[in-house]
mmCIF file of C-alpha atoms in Angstrom:
data_model
loop_
_atom_site.group_PDB
_atom_site.id
_atom_site.type_symbol
_atom_site.label_atom_id
_atom_site.label_comp_id
_atom_site.label_asym_id
_atom_site.label_seq_id
_atom_site.Cartn_x
_atom_site.Cartn_y
_atom_site.Cartn_z
ATOM 1 C CA UNK P 385 105.376 73.770 -3.824
ATOM 2 C CA UNK P 386 102.936 75.986 -1.839
ATOM 3 C CA UNK P 387 101.262 74.890 1.295
ATOM 4 C CA UNK P 388 97.332 75.035 1.470
ATOM 5 C CA UNK P 389 95.950 78.055 3.523
ATOM 6 C CA UNK P 390 93.727 77.110 6.334
ATOM 7 C CA UNK P 391 90.623 78.575 4.645
ATOM 8 C CA UNK P 392 91.025 76.297 1.729
ATOM 9 C CA UNK P 393 91.653 73.365 4.094
ATOM 10 C CA UNK P 394 88.377 73.766 5.810
ATOM 11 C CA UNK P 395 86.533 74.055 2.518
ATOM 12 C CA UNK P 396 88.071 70.793 1.288
ATOM 13 C CA UNK P 397 87.042 69.112 4.545
ATOM 14 C CA UNK P 398 83.383 70.333 4.246
ATOM 15 C CA UNK P 399 83.428 69.040 0.626
ATOM 16 C CA UNK P 400 84.674 65.704 1.587
ATOM 17 C CA UNK P 401 82.109 65.540 4.447
ATOM 18 C CA UNK P 402 79.258 66.208 2.016
ATOM 19 C CA UNK P 403 80.396 63.463 -0.338
ATOM 20 C CA UNK P 404 80.750 60.801 2.474
ATOM 21 C CA UNK P 405 77.078 61.030 3.562
ATOM 22 C CA UNK P 406 75.952 60.552 0.115
ATOM 23 C CA UNK P 407 77.800 57.312 -0.238
ATOM 24 C CA UNK P 408 76.008 56.111 3.014
ATOM 25 C CA UNK P 409 72.594 57.210 1.849
ATOM 26 C CA UNK P 410 72.991 55.237 -1.372
ATOM 27 C CA UNK P 411 73.851 52.231 0.586
ATOM 28 C CA UNK P 412 70.843 52.714 2.879
ATOM 29 C CA UNK P 413 68.573 53.114 -0.225
ATOM 30 C CA UNK P 414 69.985 49.847 -1.764
ATOM 31 C CA UNK P 415 69.382 47.901 1.566
ATOM 32 C CA UNK P 416 65.863 49.309 1.612
ATOM 33 C CA UNK P 417 65.151 48.108 -1.873
ATOM 34 C CA UNK P 418 66.559 44.698 -1.002
ATOM 35 C CA UNK P 419 64.230 44.551 2.119
ATOM 36 C CA UNK P 420 61.319 45.632 0.136
ATOM 37 C CA UNK P 421 62.207 42.946 -2.427
ATOM 38 C CA UNK P 422 62.294 40.324 0.260
ATOM 39 C CA UNK P 423 59.061 41.398 1.772
ATOM 40 C CA UNK P 424 57.465 41.374 -1.709
ATOM 41 C CA UNK P 425 58.764 37.841 -2.353
ATOM 42 C CA UNK P 426 57.557 36.659 1.222
ATOM 43 C CA UNK P 427 54.208 38.190 0.388
ATOM 44 C CA UNK P 428 54.120 36.418 -3.006
ATOM 45 C CA UNK P 429 55.049 33.055 -1.442
ATOM 46 C CA UNK P 430 52.436 33.477 1.368
ATOM 47 C CA UNK P 431 49.795 34.329 -1.338
ATOM 48 C CA UNK P 432 50.795 31.323 -3.405
ATOM 49 C CA UNK P 433 50.594 29.128 -0.214
ATOM 50 C CA UNK P 434 47.050 30.503 0.548
ATOM 51 C CA UNK P 435 45.948 29.894 -3.031
ATOM 52 C CA UNK P 436 47.210 26.386 -2.975
ATOM 53 C CA UNK P 437 45.499 25.790 0.389
ATOM 54 C CA UNK P 438 42.085 27.282 -1.117
ATOM 55 C CA UNK P 439 42.491 25.072 -4.285
ATOM 56 C CA UNK P 440 43.072 21.873 -2.077
ATOM 57 C CA UNK P 441 40.209 22.902 0.070
ATOM 58 C CA UNK P 442 37.891 23.252 -3.035
ATOM 59 C CA UNK P 443 39.010 19.792 -4.473
ATOM 60 C CA UNK P 444 38.331 18.174 -1.057
ATOM 61 C CA UNK P 445 34.961 19.895 -0.957
ATOM 62 C CA UNK P 446 34.255 18.672 -4.397
ATOM 63 C CA UNK P 447 35.244 15.141 -3.597
ATOM 64 C CA UNK P 448 32.958 15.244 -0.475
ATOM 65 C CA UNK P 449 30.077 16.694 -2.660
ATOM 66 C CA UNK P 450 30.466 13.914 -5.051
ATOM 67 C CA UNK P 451 30.395 11.331 -2.303
ATOM 68 C CA UNK P 452 27.230 13.047 -1.096
ATOM 69 C CA UNK P 453 25.486 12.954 -4.492
ATOM 70 C CA UNK P 454 26.129 9.447 -5.339
ATOM 71 C CA UNK P 455 23.678 7.760 -2.886
ATOM 72 C CA UNK P 456 20.978 10.283 -4.152
ATOM 73 C CA UNK P 457 21.610 9.111 -7.687
ATOM 74 C CA UNK P 458 21.365 5.368 -6.582
ATOM 75 C CA UNK P 459 18.094 6.021 -4.893
ATOM 76 C CA UNK P 460 16.622 7.813 -7.900
ATOM 77 C CA UNK P 461 17.519 4.759 -9.958
ATOM 78 C CA UNK P 462 15.729 2.531 -7.466
ATOM 79 C CA UNK P 463 12.613 4.669 -7.669
ATOM 80 C CA UNK P 464 12.729 4.773 -11.381
ATOM 81 C CA UNK P 465 12.851 0.980 -11.313
ATOM 82 C CA UNK P 466 9.516 0.611 -9.419
ATOM 83 C CA UNK P 467 7.582 3.880 -9.970
ATOM 84 C CA UNK P 468 4.810 4.888 -7.656
ATOM 85 C CA UNK P 469 1.752 6.346 -9.549
ATOM 86 C CA UNK P 470 -0.335 7.154 -6.584
ATOM 87 C CA UNK P 471 -1.717 10.744 -6.514
ATOM 88 C CA UNK P 472 -2.634 11.831 -3.065
ATOM 89 C CA UNK P 473 -4.287 15.255 -3.228
ATOM 90 C CA UNK P 474 -4.997 15.163 0.568
ATOM 91 C CA UNK P 475 -2.115 13.711 2.654
ATOM 92 C CA UNK P 476 -3.741 11.419 5.524
ATOM 93 C CA UNK P 477 -1.618 13.231 8.163
ATOM 94 C CA UNK P 478 -3.453 16.480 7.344
ATOM 95 C CA UNK P 479 -6.867 14.837 7.803
ATOM 96 C CA UNK P 480 -8.336 15.114 11.055
ATOM 97 C CA UNK P 481 -10.112 12.208 12.849
ATOM 98 C CA UNK P 482 -13.561 13.870 12.334
ATOM 99 C CA UNK P 483 -12.793 14.549 8.647
ATOM 100 C CA UNK P 484 -11.850 10.873 8.163
ATOM 101 C CA UNK P 485 -15.004 9.650 9.537
ATOM 102 C CA UNK P 486 -17.032 11.918 7.399
ATOM 103 C CA UNK P 487 -15.213 10.850 4.243
ATOM 104 C CA UNK P 488 -15.335 7.122 5.147
ATOM 105 C CA UNK P 489 -19.222 7.360 5.725
ATOM 106 C CA UNK P 490 -19.642 9.222 2.546
ATOM 107 C CA UNK P 491 -17.756 6.559 0.574
ATOM 108 C CA UNK P 492 -19.917 4.008 2.274
ATOM 109 C CA UNK P 493 -23.066 5.957 1.182
ATOM 110 C CA UNK P 494 -21.784 6.349 -2.418
ATOM 111 C CA UNK P 495 -21.141 2.499 -2.516
ATOM 112 C CA UNK P 496 -24.718 1.902 -1.364
ATOM 113 C CA UNK P 497 -25.897 3.687 -4.222
ATOM 114 C CA UNK P 498 -23.505 1.983 -6.699
ATOM 115 C CA UNK P 499 -24.349 -1.455 -5.243
ATOM 116 C CA UNK P 500 -27.932 -1.431 -3.908
ATOM 117 C CA UNK P 501 -27.821 -5.145 -4.414
ATOM 118 C CA UNK P 502 -24.587 -6.058 -2.687
ATOM 119 C CA UNK P 503 -24.664 -9.616 -1.243
ATOM 120 C CA UNK P 504 -22.367 -12.453 -0.187
ATOM 121 C CA UNK P 505 -21.221 -14.056 -3.427
ATOM 122 C CA UNK P 506 -21.316 -17.685 -2.088
ATOM 123 C CA UNK P 507 -24.397 -19.799 -2.876
ATOM 124 C CA UNK P 508 -25.859 -21.142 0.321
ATOM 125 C CA UNK P 509 -29.385 -22.287 1.715
ATOM 126 C CA UNK P 510 -28.378 -22.707 5.402
ATOM 127 C CA UNK P 511 -25.598 -21.890 7.914
ATOM 128 C CA UNK P 512 -23.764 -25.212 7.387
ATOM 129 C CA UNK P 513 -23.595 -24.715 3.515
ATOM 130 C CA UNK P 514 -22.337 -20.985 3.995
ATOM 131 C CA UNK P 515 -19.692 -22.337 6.456
ATOM 132 C CA UNK P 516 -18.326 -25.008 4.172
ATOM 133 C CA UNK P 517 -18.524 -22.785 1.195
ATOM 134 C CA UNK P 518 -16.470 -19.966 2.808
ATOM 135 C CA UNK P 519 -13.773 -22.446 3.927
ATOM 136 C CA UNK P 520 -13.509 -23.746 0.409
ATOM 137 C CA UNK P 521 -13.140 -20.239 -0.964
ATOM 138 C CA UNK P 522 -9.685 -19.952 0.292
ATOM 139 C CA UNK P 523 -7.228 -19.379 -2.537
ATOM 140 C CA UNK P 524 -9.819 -19.684 -5.270
ATOM 141 C CA UNK P 525 -12.808 -17.711 -6.614
ATOM 142 C CA UNK P 526 -16.307 -17.636 -5.176
ATOM 143 C CA UNK P 527 -17.438 -18.695 -8.710
ATOM 144 C CA UNK P 528 -15.397 -21.906 -8.648
ATOM 145 C CA UNK P 529 -16.791 -22.672 -5.182
ATOM 146 C CA UNK P 530 -20.421 -22.073 -6.408
ATOM 147 C CA UNK P 531 -19.850 -24.291 -9.217
ATOM 148 C CA UNK P 532 -18.389 -27.063 -6.963
ATOM 149 C CA UNK P 533 -20.755 -27.092 -3.849
ATOM 150 C CA UNK P 534 -24.058 -28.332 -5.620
ATOM 151 C CA UNK P 535 -22.551 -31.710 -6.166
ATOM 152 C CA UNK P 536 -20.994 -31.727 -2.655
ATOM 153 C CA UNK P 537 -24.184 -30.647 -0.920
ATOM 154 C CA UNK P 538 -26.395 -32.964 -2.943
ATOM 155 C CA UNK P 539 -24.382 -35.911 -1.767
ATOM 156 C CA UNK P 540 -23.582 -34.751 1.902
ATOM 157 C CA UNK P 541 -26.335 -32.311 2.813
ATOM 158 C CA UNK P 542 -25.642 -32.474 6.681
ATOM 159 C CA UNK P 543 -22.527 -32.321 9.027
ATOM 160 C CA UNK P 544 -23.058 -35.877 9.897
ATOM 161 C CA UNK P 545 -23.010 -36.992 6.231
ATOM 162 C CA UNK P 546 -19.886 -35.155 5.480
ATOM 163 C CA UNK P 547 -17.990 -36.269 8.584
ATOM 164 C CA UNK P 548 -18.695 -39.927 7.797
ATOM 165 C CA UNK P 549 -17.906 -39.627 3.987
ATOM 166 C CA UNK P 550 -15.107 -41.406 1.981
ATOM 167 C CA UNK P 551 -12.264 -38.895 1.771
ATOM 168 C CA UNK P 552 -11.409 -39.994 -1.689
ATOM 169 C CA UNK P 553 -14.894 -39.343 -2.907
ATOM 170 C CA UNK P 554 -14.915 -35.968 -1.359
ATOM 171 C CA UNK P 555 -11.625 -35.223 -2.983
ATOM 172 C CA UNK P 556 -12.904 -35.924 -6.350
ATOM 173 C CA UNK P 557 -15.870 -33.636 -5.912
ATOM 174 C CA UNK P 558 -13.582 -30.754 -4.565
ATOM 175 C CA UNK P 559 -10.772 -31.254 -7.286
ATOM 176 C CA UNK P 560 -12.013 -28.220 -9.089
ATOM 177 C CA UNK P 561 -11.444 -25.814 -6.190
ATOM 178 C CA UNK P 562 -7.680 -26.592 -5.997
ATOM 179 C CA UNK P 563 -5.876 -27.851 -2.838
ATOM 180 C CA UNK P 564 -8.583 -30.447 -2.837
ATOM 181 C CA UNK P 565 -6.709 -32.784 -0.532
ATOM 182 C CA UNK P 566 -6.175 -30.193 2.084
ATOM 183 C CA UNK P 567 -9.673 -28.723 1.640
ATOM 184 C CA UNK P 568 -11.218 -32.314 2.007
ATOM 185 C CA UNK P 569 -9.348 -32.730 5.295
ATOM 186 C CA UNK P 570 -10.595 -29.295 6.485
ATOM 187 C CA UNK P 571 -14.317 -29.698 5.722
ATOM 188 C CA UNK P 572 -14.461 -33.300 7.007
ATOM 189 C CA UNK P 573 -12.728 -32.200 10.220
ATOM 190 C CA UNK P 574 -15.054 -29.298 10.532
ATOM 191 C CA UNK P 575 -18.124 -31.312 10.154
ATOM 192 C CA UNK P 576 -16.798 -33.874 12.645
ATOM 193 C CA UNK P 577 -16.234 -31.120 15.082
ATOM 194 C CA UNK P 578 -19.816 -29.706 14.464
ATOM 195 C CA UNK P 579 -21.261 -33.299 15.150
ATOM 196 C CA UNK P 580 -19.112 -33.822 18.421
ATOM 197 C CA UNK P 581 -19.128 -30.543 19.947
ATOM 198 C CA UNK P 582 -22.400 -28.699 18.853
ATOM 199 C CA UNK P 583 -24.742 -31.468 17.933
ATOM 200 C CA UNK P 584 -24.347 -31.015 14.272
ATOM 201 C CA UNK P 585 -25.490 -27.336 14.430
ATOM 202 C CA UNK P 586 -23.386 -24.362 13.356
ATOM 203 C CA UNK P 587 -22.902 -22.207 16.452
ATOM 204 C CA UNK P 588 -23.960 -18.499 16.282
ATOM 205 C CA UNK P 589 -21.440 -17.093 18.625
ATOM 206 C CA UNK P 590 -18.014 -15.899 17.486
ATOM 207 C CA UNK P 591 -16.161 -17.426 20.271
ATOM 208 C CA UNK P 592 -17.507 -20.900 19.267
ATOM 209 C CA UNK P 593 -17.148 -20.541 15.690
ATOM 210 C CA UNK P 594 -13.227 -19.676 15.961
ATOM 211 C CA UNK P 595 -12.835 -22.718 17.976
ATOM 212 C CA UNK P 596 -13.692 -25.007 14.876
ATOM 213 C CA UNK P 597 -10.828 -26.290 12.828
ATOM 214 C CA UNK P 598 -10.031 -24.025 9.783
ATOM 215 C CA UNK P 599 -12.331 -21.150 11.083
ATOM 216 C CA UNK P 600 -10.784 -17.879 11.544
ATOM 217 C CA UNK P 601 -12.489 -14.394 12.309
ATOM 218 C CA UNK P 602 -13.009 -13.704 8.545
ATOM 219 C CA UNK P 603 -14.953 -16.898 8.027
ATOM 220 C CA UNK P 604 -16.746 -16.596 11.408
ATOM 221 C CA UNK P 605 -18.001 -13.157 10.416
ATOM 222 C CA UNK P 606 -19.064 -14.139 6.982
ATOM 223 C CA UNK P 607 -21.307 -16.694 8.691
ATOM 224 C CA UNK P 608 -22.457 -14.477 11.627
ATOM 225 C CA UNK P 609 -23.330 -11.569 9.297
ATOM 226 C CA UNK P 610 -25.064 -13.580 6.409
ATOM 227 C CA UNK P 611 -26.579 -16.652 8.184
ATOM 228 C CA UNK P 612 -27.485 -15.220 11.616
ATOM 229 C CA UNK P 613 -27.772 -11.484 10.985
ATOM 230 C CA UNK P 614 -25.170 -10.505 13.497
ATOM 231 C CA UNK P 615 -22.878 -7.625 12.443
ATOM 232 C CA UNK P 616 -19.241 -8.237 11.536
ATOM 233 C CA UNK P 617 -16.487 -6.921 9.278
ATOM 234 C CA UNK P 618 -15.130 -9.379 6.708
ATOM 235 C CA UNK P 619 -11.609 -8.430 6.167
ATOM 236 C CA UNK P 620 -10.632 -10.312 3.017
ATOM 237 C CA UNK P 621 -7.826 -9.485 0.360
ATOM 238 C CA UNK P 622 -10.253 -7.011 -1.505
ATOM 239 C CA UNK P 623 -11.204 -5.285 1.870
ATOM 240 C CA UNK P 624 -7.626 -4.922 2.989
ATOM 241 C CA UNK P 625 -6.591 -3.310 -0.302
ATOM 242 C CA UNK P 626 -9.513 -0.819 -0.624
ATOM 243 C CA UNK P 627 -9.392 0.516 2.968
ATOM 244 C CA UNK P 628 -5.687 1.131 2.738
ATOM 245 C CA UNK P 629 -6.098 2.926 -0.685
ATOM 246 C CA UNK P 630 -8.859 5.017 0.843
ATOM 247 C CA UNK P 631 -6.302 5.718 3.795
ATOM 248 C CA UNK P 632 -8.954 4.633 6.394
ATOM 249 C CA UNK P 633 -6.098 2.894 8.156
ATOM 250 C CA UNK P 634 -2.360 1.904 7.614
ATOM 251 C CA UNK P 635 -2.704 -1.294 9.597
ATOM 252 C CA UNK P 636 -1.857 -4.598 7.826
ATOM 253 C CA UNK P 637 -2.964 -6.957 10.343
ATOM 254 C CA UNK P 638 -6.480 -8.235 9.630
ATOM 255 C CA UNK P 639 -7.714 -7.866 13.185
ATOM 256 C CA UNK P 640 -6.267 -4.548 13.545
ATOM 257 C CA UNK P 641 -7.849 -3.450 10.266
ATOM 258 C CA UNK P 642 -11.100 -4.783 11.436
ATOM 259 C CA UNK P 643 -10.788 -2.717 14.734
ATOM 260 C CA UNK P 644 -9.761 0.436 13.054
ATOM 261 C CA UNK P 645 -12.552 0.369 10.372
ATOM 262 C CA UNK P 646 -15.180 -0.877 12.748
ATOM 263 C CA UNK P 647 -14.559 2.290 14.747
ATOM 264 C CA UNK P 648 -15.483 4.578 11.908
ATOM 265 C CA UNK P 649 -18.944 3.055 11.331
ATOM 266 C CA UNK P 650 -21.828 2.006 13.558
ATOM 267 C CA UNK P 651 -22.193 -1.841 14.056
ATOM 268 C CA UNK P 652 -25.350 -1.836 12.112
ATOM 269 C CA UNK P 653 -23.434 -1.039 8.997
ATOM 270 C CA UNK P 654 -20.571 -3.561 9.279
ATOM 271 C CA UNK P 655 -21.920 -6.329 7.346
ATOM 272 C CA UNK P 656 -23.258 -4.420 4.471
ATOM 273 C CA UNK P 657 -20.285 -2.272 4.362
ATOM 274 C CA UNK P 658 -18.195 -5.468 3.795
ATOM 275 C CA UNK P 659 -20.256 -6.507 0.976
ATOM 276 C CA UNK P 660 -20.020 -3.046 -0.640
ATOM 277 C CA UNK P 661 -16.345 -2.678 -0.257
ATOM 278 C CA UNK P 662 -15.746 -6.384 -1.677
ATOM 279 C CA UNK P 663 -18.072 -5.678 -4.545
ATOM 280 C CA UNK P 664 -16.124 -2.587 -5.471
ATOM 281 C CA UNK P 665 -12.846 -4.298 -5.260
ATOM 282 C CA UNK P 666 -13.967 -7.091 -7.566
ATOM 283 C CA UNK P 667 -15.655 -4.872 -10.086
ATOM 284 C CA UNK P 668 -13.780 -1.522 -10.219
ATOM 285 C CA UNK P 669 -10.841 -1.135 -7.734
ATOM 286 C CA UNK P 670 -8.901 -4.063 -8.787
ATOM 287 C CA UNK P 671 -5.539 -5.011 -7.421
ATOM 288 C CA UNK P 672 -3.278 -4.506 -10.436
ATOM 289 C CA UNK P 673 -5.459 -2.385 -12.775
ATOM 290 C CA UNK P 674 -8.031 -0.284 -10.849
ATOM 291 C CA UNK P 675 -10.307 1.544 -13.178
ATOM 292 C CA UNK P 676 -9.995 5.026 -11.655
ATOM 293 C CA UNK P 677 -11.526 6.783 -14.603
ATOM 294 C CA UNK P 678 -14.710 4.853 -14.179
ATOM 295 C CA UNK P 679 -15.049 4.998 -10.417
ATOM 296 C CA UNK P 680 -17.898 7.017 -9.100
ATOM 297 C CA UNK P 681 -15.915 7.616 -5.811
ATOM 298 C CA UNK P 682 -12.808 8.915 -7.316
ATOM 299 C CA UNK P 683 -13.278 12.420 -5.899
ATOM 300 C CA UNK P 684 -13.138 10.897 -2.419
ATOM 301 C CA UNK P 685 -10.105 8.685 -3.093
ATOM 302 C CA UNK P 686 -6.629 9.833 -1.992
ATOM 303 C CA UNK P 687 -5.188 7.149 -4.237
ATOM 304 C CA UNK P 688 -6.834 8.355 -7.494
ATOM 305 C CA UNK P 689 -4.438 7.808 -10.321
ATOM 306 C CA UNK P 690 -3.006 4.606 -9.172
ATOM 307 C CA UNK P 691 -4.868 2.968 -12.281
ATOM 308 C CA UNK P 692 -6.174 3.977 -15.428
ATOM 309 C CA UNK P 693 -7.660 7.295 -15.497
ATOM 310 C CA UNK P 694 -8.891 7.533 -19.114
ATOM 311 C CA UNK P 695 -12.723 7.033 -18.838
ATOM 312 C CA UNK P 696 -12.921 4.957 -22.016
ATOM 313 C CA UNK P 697 -9.965 2.790 -21.276
ATOM 314 C CA UNK P 698 -11.122 2.422 -17.578
ATOM 315 C CA UNK P 699 -14.487 1.136 -18.838
ATOM 316 C CA UNK P 700 -12.952 -1.708 -20.481
ATOM 317 C CA UNK P 701 -11.498 -2.949 -17.163
ATOM 318 C CA UNK P 702 -14.889 -3.260 -15.399
ATOM 319 C CA UNK P 703 -15.993 -6.773 -14.459
ATOM 320 C CA UNK P 704 -19.075 -8.715 -13.639
ATOM 321 C CA UNK P 705 -22.400 -6.815 -14.084
ATOM 322 C CA UNK P 706 -20.445 -3.482 -14.482
ATOM 323 C CA UNK P 707 -18.760 -4.850 -17.480
ATOM 324 C CA UNK P 708 -21.819 -6.754 -18.625
ATOM 325 C CA UNK P 709 -20.333 -10.144 -17.541
ATOM 326 C CA UNK P 710 -22.034 -12.960 -15.527
ATOM 327 C CA UNK P 711 -21.576 -12.565 -11.650
ATOM 328 C CA UNK P 712 -20.135 -15.270 -9.359
ATOM 329 C CA UNK P 713 -23.379 -17.009 -8.050
ATOM 330 C CA UNK P 714 -25.337 -19.614 -9.913
ATOM 331 C CA UNK P 715 -28.375 -18.477 -7.764
ATOM 332 C CA UNK P 716 -28.079 -14.727 -7.200
ATOM 333 C CA UNK P 717 -30.613 -12.777 -5.333
ATOM 334 C CA UNK P 718 -33.556 -11.200 -7.250
ATOM 335 C CA UNK P 719 -32.178 -7.503 -6.656
ATOM 336 C CA UNK P 720 -29.059 -8.431 -8.485
ATOM 337 C CA UNK P 721 -30.975 -9.897 -11.349
ATOM 338 C CA UNK P 722 -33.219 -6.875 -11.547
ATOM 339 C CA UNK P 723 -30.224 -4.644 -11.703
ATOM 340 C CA UNK P 724 -28.949 -6.366 -14.803
ATOM 341 C CA UNK P 725 -26.651 -8.896 -13.147
ATOM 342 C CA UNK P 726 -26.460 -12.270 -14.920
ATOM 343 C CA UNK P 727 -26.081 -15.712 -13.015
ATOM 344 C CA UNK P 728 -22.863 -17.599 -13.528
ATOM 345 C CA UNK P 729 -22.969 -20.801 -15.574
ATOM 346 C CA UNK P 730 -22.707 -24.174 -13.818
ATOM 347 C CA UNK P 731 -19.506 -26.320 -13.711
ATOM 348 C CA UNK P 732 -18.618 -27.541 -17.267
ATOM 349 C CA UNK P 733 -21.077 -25.196 -19.029
ATOM 350 C CA UNK P 734 -18.273 -23.461 -20.718
#
């Protein structure tokens, strides 16, 4: 066998050297691929985790959103159960004090045109009769009081007579007024106080009137304004309802209402303002079904729409002379009769 020459030996070594590196490069490429695969897998895993977190966050947000929406649905259901029909074209908070005074006084002027014959709707001939009739009018109509008092005053014309009366006989007369036992006690106690403290005369001062049993500021102002010509605001249920609908005040306490409304008008208007507002409350602006469509002051009323707005339907809601029916007094003043008002029938007349 022949030995390899040195030249051939060197060439063989070079060939082996070239082949060896190629194997190493292949290994490195394989390792690189594996690393890339791992990185891709890691990225995929991270992306999946991120997506899962986002999905969880969305679900949580959805749950929170549902919790927030639920009370709103509940509140809507409550509102639907008791709908508010009030339409307020001009919110009170946007009305300045000067604008409120102007609007209130304009309403008063319109009411004066509408009710030029406004008057107290209790029949009376003297301060004592008016005082007793006003006390009896609690929780009943003026009409029923007017139908009852003729028999009472015919039998007991003075405080002395009523103070010394037989309670059972007075109760029988007052029975049609309702709460006749309590009212008998009230008018007899009132008459006794007039006799003992004021010589049988009705006092003409507010501070004296409110000292009498069963006499509050409302009753006192009815007497002062209509029997003695002294201005006062009568805050009865009609007055309270209307001044709040007109946004003259948000107060609910009668004395605070009296003060708030009194500040809008001169004292000289107080008594007649009371009559006009009460007239309007009884005839047009009723508690349950105000006749908005037949109301001449509708353009000035921020609560327009609370009642019937159709003119024809609203007309059917009008009461007393506005609806062609008798008034509450058996003996109304002449201006009322001249305006088309009708006197109320006596008790038992049907």
